[in-house]
PDB file of C-alpha atoms in Angstrom:
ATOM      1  CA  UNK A  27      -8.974 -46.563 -33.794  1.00 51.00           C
ATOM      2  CA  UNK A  28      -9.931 -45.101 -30.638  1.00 50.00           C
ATOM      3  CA  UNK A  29     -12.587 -47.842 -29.948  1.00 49.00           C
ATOM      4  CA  UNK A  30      -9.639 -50.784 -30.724  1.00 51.00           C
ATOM      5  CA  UNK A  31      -6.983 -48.694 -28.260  1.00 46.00           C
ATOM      6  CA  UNK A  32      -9.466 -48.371 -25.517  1.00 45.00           C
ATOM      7  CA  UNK A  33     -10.305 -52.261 -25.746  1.00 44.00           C
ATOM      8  CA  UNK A  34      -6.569 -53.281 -25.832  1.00 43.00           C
ATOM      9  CA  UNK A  35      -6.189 -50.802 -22.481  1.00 47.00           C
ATOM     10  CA  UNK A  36      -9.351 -52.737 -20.931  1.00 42.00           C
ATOM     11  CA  UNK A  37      -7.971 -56.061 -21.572  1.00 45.00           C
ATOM     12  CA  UNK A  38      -4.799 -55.571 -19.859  1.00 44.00           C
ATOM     13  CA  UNK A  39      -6.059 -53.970 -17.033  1.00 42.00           C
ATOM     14  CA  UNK A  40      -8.668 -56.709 -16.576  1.00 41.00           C
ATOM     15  CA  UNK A  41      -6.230 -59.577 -17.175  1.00 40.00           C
ATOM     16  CA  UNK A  42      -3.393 -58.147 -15.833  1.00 40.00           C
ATOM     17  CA  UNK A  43      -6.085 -58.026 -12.229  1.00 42.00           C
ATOM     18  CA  UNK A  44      -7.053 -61.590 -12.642  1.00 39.00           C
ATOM     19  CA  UNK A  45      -3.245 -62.811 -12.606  1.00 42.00           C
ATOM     20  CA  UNK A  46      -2.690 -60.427  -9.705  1.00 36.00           C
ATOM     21  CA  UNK A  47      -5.509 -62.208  -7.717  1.00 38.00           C
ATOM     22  CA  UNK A  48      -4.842 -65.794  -8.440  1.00 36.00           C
ATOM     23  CA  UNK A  49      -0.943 -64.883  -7.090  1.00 36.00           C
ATOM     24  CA  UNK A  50      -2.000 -63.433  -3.963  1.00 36.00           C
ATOM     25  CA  UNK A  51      -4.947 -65.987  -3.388  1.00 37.00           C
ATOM     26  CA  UNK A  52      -2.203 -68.884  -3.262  1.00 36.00           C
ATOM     27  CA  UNK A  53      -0.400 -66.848  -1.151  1.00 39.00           C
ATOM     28  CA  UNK A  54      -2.657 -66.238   1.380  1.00 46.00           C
ATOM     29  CA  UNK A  55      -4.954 -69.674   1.664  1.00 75.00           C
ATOM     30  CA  UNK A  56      -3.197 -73.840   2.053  1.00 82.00           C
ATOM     31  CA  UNK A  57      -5.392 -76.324   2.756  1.00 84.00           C
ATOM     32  CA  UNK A  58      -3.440 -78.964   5.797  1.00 85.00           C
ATOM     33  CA  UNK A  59      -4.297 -82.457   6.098  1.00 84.00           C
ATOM     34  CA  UNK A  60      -5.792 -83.991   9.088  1.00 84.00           C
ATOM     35  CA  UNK A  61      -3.334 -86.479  10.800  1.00 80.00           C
ATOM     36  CA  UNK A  62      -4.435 -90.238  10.106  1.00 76.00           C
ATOM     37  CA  UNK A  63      -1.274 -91.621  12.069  1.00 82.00           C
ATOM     38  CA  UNK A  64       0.253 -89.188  14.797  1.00 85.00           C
ATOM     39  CA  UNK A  65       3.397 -87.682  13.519  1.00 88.00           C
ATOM     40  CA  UNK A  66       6.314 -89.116  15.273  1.00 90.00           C
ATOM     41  CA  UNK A  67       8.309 -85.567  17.197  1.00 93.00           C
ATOM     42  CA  UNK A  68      11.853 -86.344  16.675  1.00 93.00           C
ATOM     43  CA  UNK A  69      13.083 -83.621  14.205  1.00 93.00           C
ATOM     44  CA  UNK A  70      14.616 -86.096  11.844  1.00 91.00           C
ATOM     45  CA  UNK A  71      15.676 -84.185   8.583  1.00 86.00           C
ATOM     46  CA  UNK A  72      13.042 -85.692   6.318  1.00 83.00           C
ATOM     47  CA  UNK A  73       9.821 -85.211   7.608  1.00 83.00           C
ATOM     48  CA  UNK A  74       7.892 -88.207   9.037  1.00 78.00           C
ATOM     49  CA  UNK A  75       5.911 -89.908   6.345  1.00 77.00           C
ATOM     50  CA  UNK A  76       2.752 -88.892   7.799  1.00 78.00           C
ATOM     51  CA  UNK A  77       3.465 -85.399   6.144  1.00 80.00           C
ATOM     52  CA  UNK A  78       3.561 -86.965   2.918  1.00 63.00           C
ATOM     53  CA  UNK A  79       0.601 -85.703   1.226  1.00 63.00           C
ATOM     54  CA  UNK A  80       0.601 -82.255   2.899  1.00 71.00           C
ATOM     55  CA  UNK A  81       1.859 -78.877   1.144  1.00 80.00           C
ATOM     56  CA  UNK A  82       5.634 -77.853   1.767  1.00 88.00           C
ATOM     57  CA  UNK A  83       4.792 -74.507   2.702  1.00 92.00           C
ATOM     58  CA  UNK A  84       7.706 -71.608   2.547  1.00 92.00           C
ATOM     59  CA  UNK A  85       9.022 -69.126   4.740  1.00 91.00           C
ATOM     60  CA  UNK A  86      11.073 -66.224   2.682  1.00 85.00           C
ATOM     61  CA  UNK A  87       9.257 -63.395   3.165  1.00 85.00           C
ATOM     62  CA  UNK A  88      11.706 -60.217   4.247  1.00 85.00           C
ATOM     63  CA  UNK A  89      10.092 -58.026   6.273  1.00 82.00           C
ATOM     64  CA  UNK A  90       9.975 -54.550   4.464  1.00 68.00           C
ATOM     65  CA  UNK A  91      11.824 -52.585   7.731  1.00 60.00           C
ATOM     66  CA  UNK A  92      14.727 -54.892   8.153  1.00 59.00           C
ATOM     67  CA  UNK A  93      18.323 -55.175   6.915  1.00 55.00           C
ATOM     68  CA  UNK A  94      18.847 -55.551   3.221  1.00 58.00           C
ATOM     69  CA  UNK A  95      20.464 -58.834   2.498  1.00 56.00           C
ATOM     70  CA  UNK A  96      22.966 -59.282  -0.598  1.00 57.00           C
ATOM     71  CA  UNK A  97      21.776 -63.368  -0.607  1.00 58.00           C
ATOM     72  CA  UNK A  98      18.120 -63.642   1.212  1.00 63.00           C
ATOM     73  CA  UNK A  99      18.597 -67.116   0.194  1.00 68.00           C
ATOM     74  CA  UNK A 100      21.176 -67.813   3.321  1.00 80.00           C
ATOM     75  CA  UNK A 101      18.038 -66.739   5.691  1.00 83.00           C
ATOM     76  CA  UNK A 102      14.473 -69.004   4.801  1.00 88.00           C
ATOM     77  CA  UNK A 103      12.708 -71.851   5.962  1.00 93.00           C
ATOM     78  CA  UNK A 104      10.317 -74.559   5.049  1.00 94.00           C
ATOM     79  CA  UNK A 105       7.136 -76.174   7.242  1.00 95.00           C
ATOM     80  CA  UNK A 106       5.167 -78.959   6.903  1.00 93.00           C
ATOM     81  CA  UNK A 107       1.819 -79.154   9.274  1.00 93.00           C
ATOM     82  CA  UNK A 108      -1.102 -81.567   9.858  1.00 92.00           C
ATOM     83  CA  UNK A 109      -4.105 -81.317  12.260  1.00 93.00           C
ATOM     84  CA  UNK A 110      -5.865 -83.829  14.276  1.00 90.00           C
ATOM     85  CA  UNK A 111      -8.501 -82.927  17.121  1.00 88.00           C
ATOM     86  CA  UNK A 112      -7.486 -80.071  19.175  1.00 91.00           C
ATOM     87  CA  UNK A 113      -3.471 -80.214  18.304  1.00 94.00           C
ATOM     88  CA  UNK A 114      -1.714 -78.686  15.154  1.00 95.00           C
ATOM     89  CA  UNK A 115       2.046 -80.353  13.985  1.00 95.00           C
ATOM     90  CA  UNK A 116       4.534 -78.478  12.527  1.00 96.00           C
ATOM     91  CA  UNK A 117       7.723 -79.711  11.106  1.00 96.00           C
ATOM     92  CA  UNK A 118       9.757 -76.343  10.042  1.00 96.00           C
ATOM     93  CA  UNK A 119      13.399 -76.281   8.388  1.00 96.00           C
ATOM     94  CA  UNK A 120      15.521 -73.028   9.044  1.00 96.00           C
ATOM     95  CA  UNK A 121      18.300 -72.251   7.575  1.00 93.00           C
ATOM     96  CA  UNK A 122      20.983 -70.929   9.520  1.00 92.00           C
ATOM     97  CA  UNK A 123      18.777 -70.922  12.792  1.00 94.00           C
ATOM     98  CA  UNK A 124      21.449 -70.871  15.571  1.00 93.00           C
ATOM     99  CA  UNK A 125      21.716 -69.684  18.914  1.00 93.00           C
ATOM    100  CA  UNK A 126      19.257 -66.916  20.304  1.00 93.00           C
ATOM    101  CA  UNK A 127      17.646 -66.849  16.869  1.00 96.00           C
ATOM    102  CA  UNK A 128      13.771 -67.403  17.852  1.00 96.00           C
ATOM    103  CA  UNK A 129      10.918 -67.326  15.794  1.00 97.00           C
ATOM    104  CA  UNK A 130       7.069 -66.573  16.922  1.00 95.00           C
ATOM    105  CA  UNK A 131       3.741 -68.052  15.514  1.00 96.00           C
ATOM    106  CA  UNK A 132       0.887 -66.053  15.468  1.00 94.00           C
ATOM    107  CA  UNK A 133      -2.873 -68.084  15.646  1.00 93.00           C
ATOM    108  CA  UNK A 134      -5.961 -67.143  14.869  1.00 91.00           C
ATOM    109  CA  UNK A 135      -8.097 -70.345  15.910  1.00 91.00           C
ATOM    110  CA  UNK A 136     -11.563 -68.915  14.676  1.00 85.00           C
ATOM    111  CA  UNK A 137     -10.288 -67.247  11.783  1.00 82.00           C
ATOM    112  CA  UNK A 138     -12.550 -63.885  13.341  1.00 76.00           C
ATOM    113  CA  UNK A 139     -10.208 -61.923  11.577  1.00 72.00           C
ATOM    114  CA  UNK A 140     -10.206 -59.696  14.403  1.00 72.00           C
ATOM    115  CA  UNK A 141      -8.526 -56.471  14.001  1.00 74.00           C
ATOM    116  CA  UNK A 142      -5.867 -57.077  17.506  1.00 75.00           C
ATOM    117  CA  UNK A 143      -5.059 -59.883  19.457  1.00 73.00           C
ATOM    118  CA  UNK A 144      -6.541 -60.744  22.999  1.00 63.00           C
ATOM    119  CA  UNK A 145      -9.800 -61.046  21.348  1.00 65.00           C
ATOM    120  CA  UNK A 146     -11.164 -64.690  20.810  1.00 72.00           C
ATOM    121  CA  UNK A 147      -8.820 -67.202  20.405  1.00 84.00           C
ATOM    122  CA  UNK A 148      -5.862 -65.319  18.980  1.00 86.00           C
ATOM    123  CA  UNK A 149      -2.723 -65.823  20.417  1.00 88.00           C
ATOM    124  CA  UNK A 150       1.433 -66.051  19.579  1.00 91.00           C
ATOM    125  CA  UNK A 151       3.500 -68.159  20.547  1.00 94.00           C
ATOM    126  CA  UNK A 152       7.530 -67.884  20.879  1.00 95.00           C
ATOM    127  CA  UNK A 153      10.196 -70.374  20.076  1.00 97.00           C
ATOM    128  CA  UNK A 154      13.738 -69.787  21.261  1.00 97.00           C
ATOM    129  CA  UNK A 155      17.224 -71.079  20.537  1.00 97.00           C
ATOM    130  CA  UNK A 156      18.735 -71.676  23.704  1.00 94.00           C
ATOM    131  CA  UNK A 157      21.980 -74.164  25.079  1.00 92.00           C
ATOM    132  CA  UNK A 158      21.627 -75.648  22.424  1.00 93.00           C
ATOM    133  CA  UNK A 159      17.868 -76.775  21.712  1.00 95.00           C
ATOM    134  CA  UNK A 160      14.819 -74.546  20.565  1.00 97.00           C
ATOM    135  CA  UNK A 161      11.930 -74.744  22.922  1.00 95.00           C
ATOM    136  CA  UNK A 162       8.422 -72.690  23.947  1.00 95.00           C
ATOM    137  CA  UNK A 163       9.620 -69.704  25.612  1.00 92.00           C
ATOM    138  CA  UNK A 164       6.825 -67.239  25.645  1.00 90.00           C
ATOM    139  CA  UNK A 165       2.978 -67.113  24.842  1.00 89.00           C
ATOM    140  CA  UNK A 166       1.434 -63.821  24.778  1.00 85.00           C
ATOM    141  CA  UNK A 167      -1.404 -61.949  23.133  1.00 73.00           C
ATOM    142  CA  UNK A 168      -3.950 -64.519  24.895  1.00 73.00           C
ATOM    143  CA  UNK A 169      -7.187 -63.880  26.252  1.00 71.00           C
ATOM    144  CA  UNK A 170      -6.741 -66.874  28.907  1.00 70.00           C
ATOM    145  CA  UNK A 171      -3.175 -65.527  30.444  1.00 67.00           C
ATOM    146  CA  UNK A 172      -3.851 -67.786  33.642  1.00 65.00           C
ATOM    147  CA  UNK A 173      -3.387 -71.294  31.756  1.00 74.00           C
ATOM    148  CA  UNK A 174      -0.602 -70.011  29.187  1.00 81.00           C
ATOM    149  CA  UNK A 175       2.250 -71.866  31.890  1.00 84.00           C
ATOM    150  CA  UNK A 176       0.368 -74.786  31.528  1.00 86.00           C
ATOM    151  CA  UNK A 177       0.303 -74.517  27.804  1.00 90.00           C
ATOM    152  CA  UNK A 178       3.833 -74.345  27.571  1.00 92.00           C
ATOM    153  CA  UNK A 179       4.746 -76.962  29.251  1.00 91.00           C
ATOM    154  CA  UNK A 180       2.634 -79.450  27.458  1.00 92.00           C
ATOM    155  CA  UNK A 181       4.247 -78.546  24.113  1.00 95.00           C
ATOM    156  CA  UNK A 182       6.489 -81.313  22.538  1.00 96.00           C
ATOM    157  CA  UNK A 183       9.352 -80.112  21.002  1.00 97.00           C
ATOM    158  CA  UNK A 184      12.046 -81.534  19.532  1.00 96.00           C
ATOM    159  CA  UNK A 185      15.194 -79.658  17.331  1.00 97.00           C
ATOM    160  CA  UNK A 186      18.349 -80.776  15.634  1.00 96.00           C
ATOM    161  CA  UNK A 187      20.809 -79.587  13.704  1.00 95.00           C
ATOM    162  CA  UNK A 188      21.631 -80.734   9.739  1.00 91.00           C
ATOM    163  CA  UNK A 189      24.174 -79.029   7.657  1.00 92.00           C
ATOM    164  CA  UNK A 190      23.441 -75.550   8.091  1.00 92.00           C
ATOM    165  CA  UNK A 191      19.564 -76.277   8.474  1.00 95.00           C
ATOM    166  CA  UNK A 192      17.712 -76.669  11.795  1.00 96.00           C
ATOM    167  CA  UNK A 193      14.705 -79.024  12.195  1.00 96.00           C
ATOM    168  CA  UNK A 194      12.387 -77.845  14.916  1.00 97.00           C
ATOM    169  CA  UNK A 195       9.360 -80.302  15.208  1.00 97.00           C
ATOM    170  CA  UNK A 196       6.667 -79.744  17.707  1.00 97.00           C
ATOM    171  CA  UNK A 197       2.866 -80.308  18.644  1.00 96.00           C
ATOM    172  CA  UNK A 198       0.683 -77.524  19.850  1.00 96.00           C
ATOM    173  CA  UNK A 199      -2.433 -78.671  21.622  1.00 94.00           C
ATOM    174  CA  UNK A 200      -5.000 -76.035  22.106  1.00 93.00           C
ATOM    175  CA  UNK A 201      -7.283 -78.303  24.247  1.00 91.00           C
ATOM    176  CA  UNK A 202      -5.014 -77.426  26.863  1.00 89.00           C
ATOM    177  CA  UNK A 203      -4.993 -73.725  26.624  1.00 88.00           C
ATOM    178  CA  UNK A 204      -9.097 -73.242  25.965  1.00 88.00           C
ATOM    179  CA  UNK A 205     -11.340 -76.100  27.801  1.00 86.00           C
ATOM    180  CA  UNK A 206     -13.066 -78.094  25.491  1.00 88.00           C
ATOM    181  CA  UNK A 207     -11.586 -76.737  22.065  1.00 90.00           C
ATOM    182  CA  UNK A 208     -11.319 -78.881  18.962  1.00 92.00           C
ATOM    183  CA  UNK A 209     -10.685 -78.760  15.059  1.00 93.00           C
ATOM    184  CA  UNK A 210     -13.135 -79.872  12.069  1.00 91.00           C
ATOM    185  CA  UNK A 211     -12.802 -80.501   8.710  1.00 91.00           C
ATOM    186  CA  UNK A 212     -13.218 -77.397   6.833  1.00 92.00           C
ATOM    187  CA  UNK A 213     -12.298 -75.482   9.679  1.00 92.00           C
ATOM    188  CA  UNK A 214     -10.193 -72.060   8.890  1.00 93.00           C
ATOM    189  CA  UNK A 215      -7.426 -71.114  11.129  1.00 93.00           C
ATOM    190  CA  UNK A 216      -5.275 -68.089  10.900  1.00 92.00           C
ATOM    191  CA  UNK A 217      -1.642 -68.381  10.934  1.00 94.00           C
ATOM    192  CA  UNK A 218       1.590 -66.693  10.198  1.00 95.00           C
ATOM    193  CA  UNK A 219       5.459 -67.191  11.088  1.00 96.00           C
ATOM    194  CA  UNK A 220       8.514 -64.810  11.849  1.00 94.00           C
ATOM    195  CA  UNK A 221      11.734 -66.141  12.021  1.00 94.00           C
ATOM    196  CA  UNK A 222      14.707 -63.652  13.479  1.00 92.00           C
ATOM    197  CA  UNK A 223      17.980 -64.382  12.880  1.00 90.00           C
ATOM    198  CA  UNK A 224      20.581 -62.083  14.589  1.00 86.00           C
ATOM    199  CA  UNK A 225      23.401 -61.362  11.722  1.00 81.00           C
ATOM    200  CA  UNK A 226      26.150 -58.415  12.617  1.00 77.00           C
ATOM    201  CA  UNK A 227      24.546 -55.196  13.238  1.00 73.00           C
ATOM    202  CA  UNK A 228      21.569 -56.313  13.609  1.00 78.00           C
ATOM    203  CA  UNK A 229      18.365 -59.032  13.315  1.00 84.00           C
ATOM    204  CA  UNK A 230      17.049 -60.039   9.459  1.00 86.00           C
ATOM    205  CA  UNK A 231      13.240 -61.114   9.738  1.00 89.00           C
ATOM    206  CA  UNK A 232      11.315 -63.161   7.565  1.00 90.00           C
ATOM    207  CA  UNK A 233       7.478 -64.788   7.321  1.00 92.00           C
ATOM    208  CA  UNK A 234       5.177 -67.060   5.184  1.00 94.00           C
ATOM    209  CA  UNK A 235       2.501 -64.797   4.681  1.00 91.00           C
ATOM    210  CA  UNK A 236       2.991 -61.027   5.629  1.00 88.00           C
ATOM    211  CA  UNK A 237       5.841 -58.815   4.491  1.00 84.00           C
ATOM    212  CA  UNK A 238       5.011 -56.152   6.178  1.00 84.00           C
ATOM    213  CA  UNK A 239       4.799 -57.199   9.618  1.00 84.00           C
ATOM    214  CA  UNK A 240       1.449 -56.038  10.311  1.00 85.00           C
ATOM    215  CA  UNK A 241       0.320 -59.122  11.569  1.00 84.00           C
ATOM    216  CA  UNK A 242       2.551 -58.975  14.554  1.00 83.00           C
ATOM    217  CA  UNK A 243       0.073 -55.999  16.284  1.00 84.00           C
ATOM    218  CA  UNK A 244      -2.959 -57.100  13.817  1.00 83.00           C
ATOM    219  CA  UNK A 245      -4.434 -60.587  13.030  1.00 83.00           C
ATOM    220  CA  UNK A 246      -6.334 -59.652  10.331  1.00 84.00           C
ATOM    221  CA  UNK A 247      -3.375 -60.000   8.171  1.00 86.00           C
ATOM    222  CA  UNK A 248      -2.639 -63.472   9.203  1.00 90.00           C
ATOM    223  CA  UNK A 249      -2.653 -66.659   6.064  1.00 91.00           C
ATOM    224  CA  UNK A 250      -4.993 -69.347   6.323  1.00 92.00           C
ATOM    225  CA  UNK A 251      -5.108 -72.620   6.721  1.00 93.00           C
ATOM    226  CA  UNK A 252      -8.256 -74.951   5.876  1.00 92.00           C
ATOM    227  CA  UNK A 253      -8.331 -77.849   7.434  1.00 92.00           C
ATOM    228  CA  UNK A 254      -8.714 -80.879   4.667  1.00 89.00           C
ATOM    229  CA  UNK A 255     -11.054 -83.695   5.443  1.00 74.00           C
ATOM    230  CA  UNK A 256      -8.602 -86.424   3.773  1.00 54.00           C
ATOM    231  CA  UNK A 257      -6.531 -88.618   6.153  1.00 54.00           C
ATOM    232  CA  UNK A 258      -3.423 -88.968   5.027  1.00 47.00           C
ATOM    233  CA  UNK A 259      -2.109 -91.932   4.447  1.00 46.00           C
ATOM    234  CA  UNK A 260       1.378 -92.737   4.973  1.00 45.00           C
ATOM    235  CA  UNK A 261       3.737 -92.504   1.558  1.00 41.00           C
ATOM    236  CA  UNK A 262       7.687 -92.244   1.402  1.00 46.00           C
ATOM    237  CA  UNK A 263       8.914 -88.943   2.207  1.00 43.00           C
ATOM    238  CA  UNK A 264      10.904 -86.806  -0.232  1.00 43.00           C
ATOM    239  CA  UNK A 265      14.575 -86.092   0.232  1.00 42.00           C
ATOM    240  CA  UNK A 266      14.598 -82.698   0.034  1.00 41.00           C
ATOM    241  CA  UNK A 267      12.540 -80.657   2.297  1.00 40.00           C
ATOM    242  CA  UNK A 268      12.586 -77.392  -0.032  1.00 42.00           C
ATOM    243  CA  UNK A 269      12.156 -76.436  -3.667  1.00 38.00           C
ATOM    244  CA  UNK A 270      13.565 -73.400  -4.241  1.00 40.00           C
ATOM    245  CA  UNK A 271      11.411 -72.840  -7.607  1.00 39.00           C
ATOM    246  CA  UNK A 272       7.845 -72.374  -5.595  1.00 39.00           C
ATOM    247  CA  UNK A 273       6.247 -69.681  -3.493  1.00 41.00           C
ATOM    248  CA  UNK A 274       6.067 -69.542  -0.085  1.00 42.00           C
ATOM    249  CA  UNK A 275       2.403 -71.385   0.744  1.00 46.00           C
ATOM    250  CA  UNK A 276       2.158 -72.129  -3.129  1.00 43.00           C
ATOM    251  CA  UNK A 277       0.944 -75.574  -4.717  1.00 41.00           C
ATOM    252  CA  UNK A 278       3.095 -76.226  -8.031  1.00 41.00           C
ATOM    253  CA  UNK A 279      -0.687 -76.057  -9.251  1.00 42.00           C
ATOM    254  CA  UNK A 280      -1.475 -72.658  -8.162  1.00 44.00           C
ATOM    255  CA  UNK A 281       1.748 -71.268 -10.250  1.00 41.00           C
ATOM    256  CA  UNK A 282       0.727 -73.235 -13.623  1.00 43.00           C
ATOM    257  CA  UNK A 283      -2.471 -71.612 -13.333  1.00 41.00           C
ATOM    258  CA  UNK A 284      -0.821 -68.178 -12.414  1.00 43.00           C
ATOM    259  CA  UNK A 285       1.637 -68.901 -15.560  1.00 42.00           C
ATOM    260  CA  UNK A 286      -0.858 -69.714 -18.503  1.00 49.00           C
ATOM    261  CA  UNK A 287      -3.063 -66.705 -17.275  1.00 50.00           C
ATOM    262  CA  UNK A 288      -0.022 -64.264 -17.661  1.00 49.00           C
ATOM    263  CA  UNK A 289       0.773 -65.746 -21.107  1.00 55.00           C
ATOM    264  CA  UNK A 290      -3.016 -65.755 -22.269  1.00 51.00           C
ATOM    265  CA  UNK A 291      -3.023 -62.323 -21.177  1.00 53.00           C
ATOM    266  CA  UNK A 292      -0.285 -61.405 -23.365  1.00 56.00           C
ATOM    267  CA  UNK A 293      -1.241 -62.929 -26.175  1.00 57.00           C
ATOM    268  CA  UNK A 294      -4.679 -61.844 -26.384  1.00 52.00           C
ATOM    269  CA  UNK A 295      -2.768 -58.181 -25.966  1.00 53.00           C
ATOM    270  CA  UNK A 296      -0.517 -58.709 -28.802  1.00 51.00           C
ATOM    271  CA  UNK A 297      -3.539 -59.847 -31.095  1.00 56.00           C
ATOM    272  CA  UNK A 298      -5.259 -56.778 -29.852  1.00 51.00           C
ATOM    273  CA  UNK A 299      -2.323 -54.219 -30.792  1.00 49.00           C
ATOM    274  CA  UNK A 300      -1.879 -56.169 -34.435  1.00 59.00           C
ATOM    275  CA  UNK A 301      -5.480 -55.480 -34.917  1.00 56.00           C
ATOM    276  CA  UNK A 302      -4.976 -51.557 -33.916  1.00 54.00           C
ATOM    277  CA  UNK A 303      -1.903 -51.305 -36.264  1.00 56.00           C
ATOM    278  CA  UNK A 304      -3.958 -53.353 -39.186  1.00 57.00           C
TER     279      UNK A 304
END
């Protein structure tokens, strides 16, 4: 009796470890494509084909210290990103991004999963709504603070608005900011988002990765990216930009996986318990 109770103890905790893992894995790692055609930057509302084959990555994590929403829903985002050479796209989606909301992303180039920023190449980079458009307003946490004007200005952005939903497009080219620097297949690269929205009494935050906001002060707790070595090639886009029954940085892949190891877990519990009771 003993001997049955303490496997049927075992098996959860073992099972209930591996589902635990394979959630946060998905969580944390997305492999990008590499760019075959260059993304056009015009912030239509369906993303340029040329994202077709990438991962809709989401971005409706609350931070833990902020103001409790009744509907988080009303406050979340989706991005799309591709790499080619030394540049990274992004095509984000915000919902109810207005004026002087501004959002930050936070880079770690070499993935050295250092333990603060100024170190390597880890850097942030600020986004502001202002008049009317979102554009670069601030780069900080760099190691190369002399060339970060330059930087900016060579960014590409372009916004509009649809609905209640803003499209910010832009192209980030690192080339610029460290002499010489460019991406490989198979390359990681550390990355995170926080969007702030200012609501009445007060600012709601949100991320893909990191709830906890660590990785504002602390790269280490950046997500990853791998860069893929497929080119994409160019297909129709959808017509939605989110699905609102995935994770944020999830493949509909990664949560079959997660599902059927929850249920085989349970099963193989219930077998277990029948077998104690027998």
């Amino acid at each position: 009796m003993r001997k049955n109770l303490f496997l049927l103890i075992f098996t959860i905790i073992f099972l209930f470890s591996f589902c635990v893992s394979a959630s946060a894995d998905s969580l944390l790692v997305n492999t990008i494509s590499h760019a075959g055609k260059i993304p056009v930057i015009d912030a239509e509302s369906v993303p340029d084909g040329v994202y077709g084959e990438t991962v809709v990555m989401y971005i409706r994590n609350p931070l833990l210290d902020d103001i409790p929403l009744e509907d988080l829903s009303e406050f979340s985002g989706s991005f799309y990103t591709v790499w080619d050479e030394g540049k990274l796209y992004f095509h984000f989606a915000l919902k109810n991004f207005s004026e002087e909301d501004r959002f930050v992303l936070y880079f770690d180039l070499d993935d050295s999963n250092d333990t603060e920023y100024s170190k390597t190449k880890t850097l942030s980079v600020e986004f502001l709504y202002e008049e009317g458009i979102v554009k670069p307003s601030f780069v900080g946490d760099c190691e190369v603070s002399a060339t970060t004007e330059s930087f900016i200005e060579s960014i590409e952005t372009v916004s509009s608005v649809s609905g209640n939903t803003c499209i910010v497009e832009t192209v980030l080219d690192f080339s610029t900011l460290y002499e010489g620097f460019s991406f490989t297949s198979g390359k990681r690269v550390g990355f995170d988002i926080v969007v702030s929205d200012k609501i009445e009494g007060g600012v709601v935050r949100y991320s893909w990765n990191d709830d906890t906001g660590v990785m504002m002060i602390n790269p280490d707790s950046l997500g990853t990216f791998v860069l893929g070595t497929q080119t994409v090639t160019e297909v129709e886009p959808e017509e939605e930009i989110e699905k609102e029954d995935s994770n944020p940085g999830t493949s509909d892949s990664d949560i079959y996986v997660y599902v059927i190891s929850c249920l085989c877990a349970a099963a193989l519990s219930v077998a277990t318990l029948r077998k104690i009771q027998a």
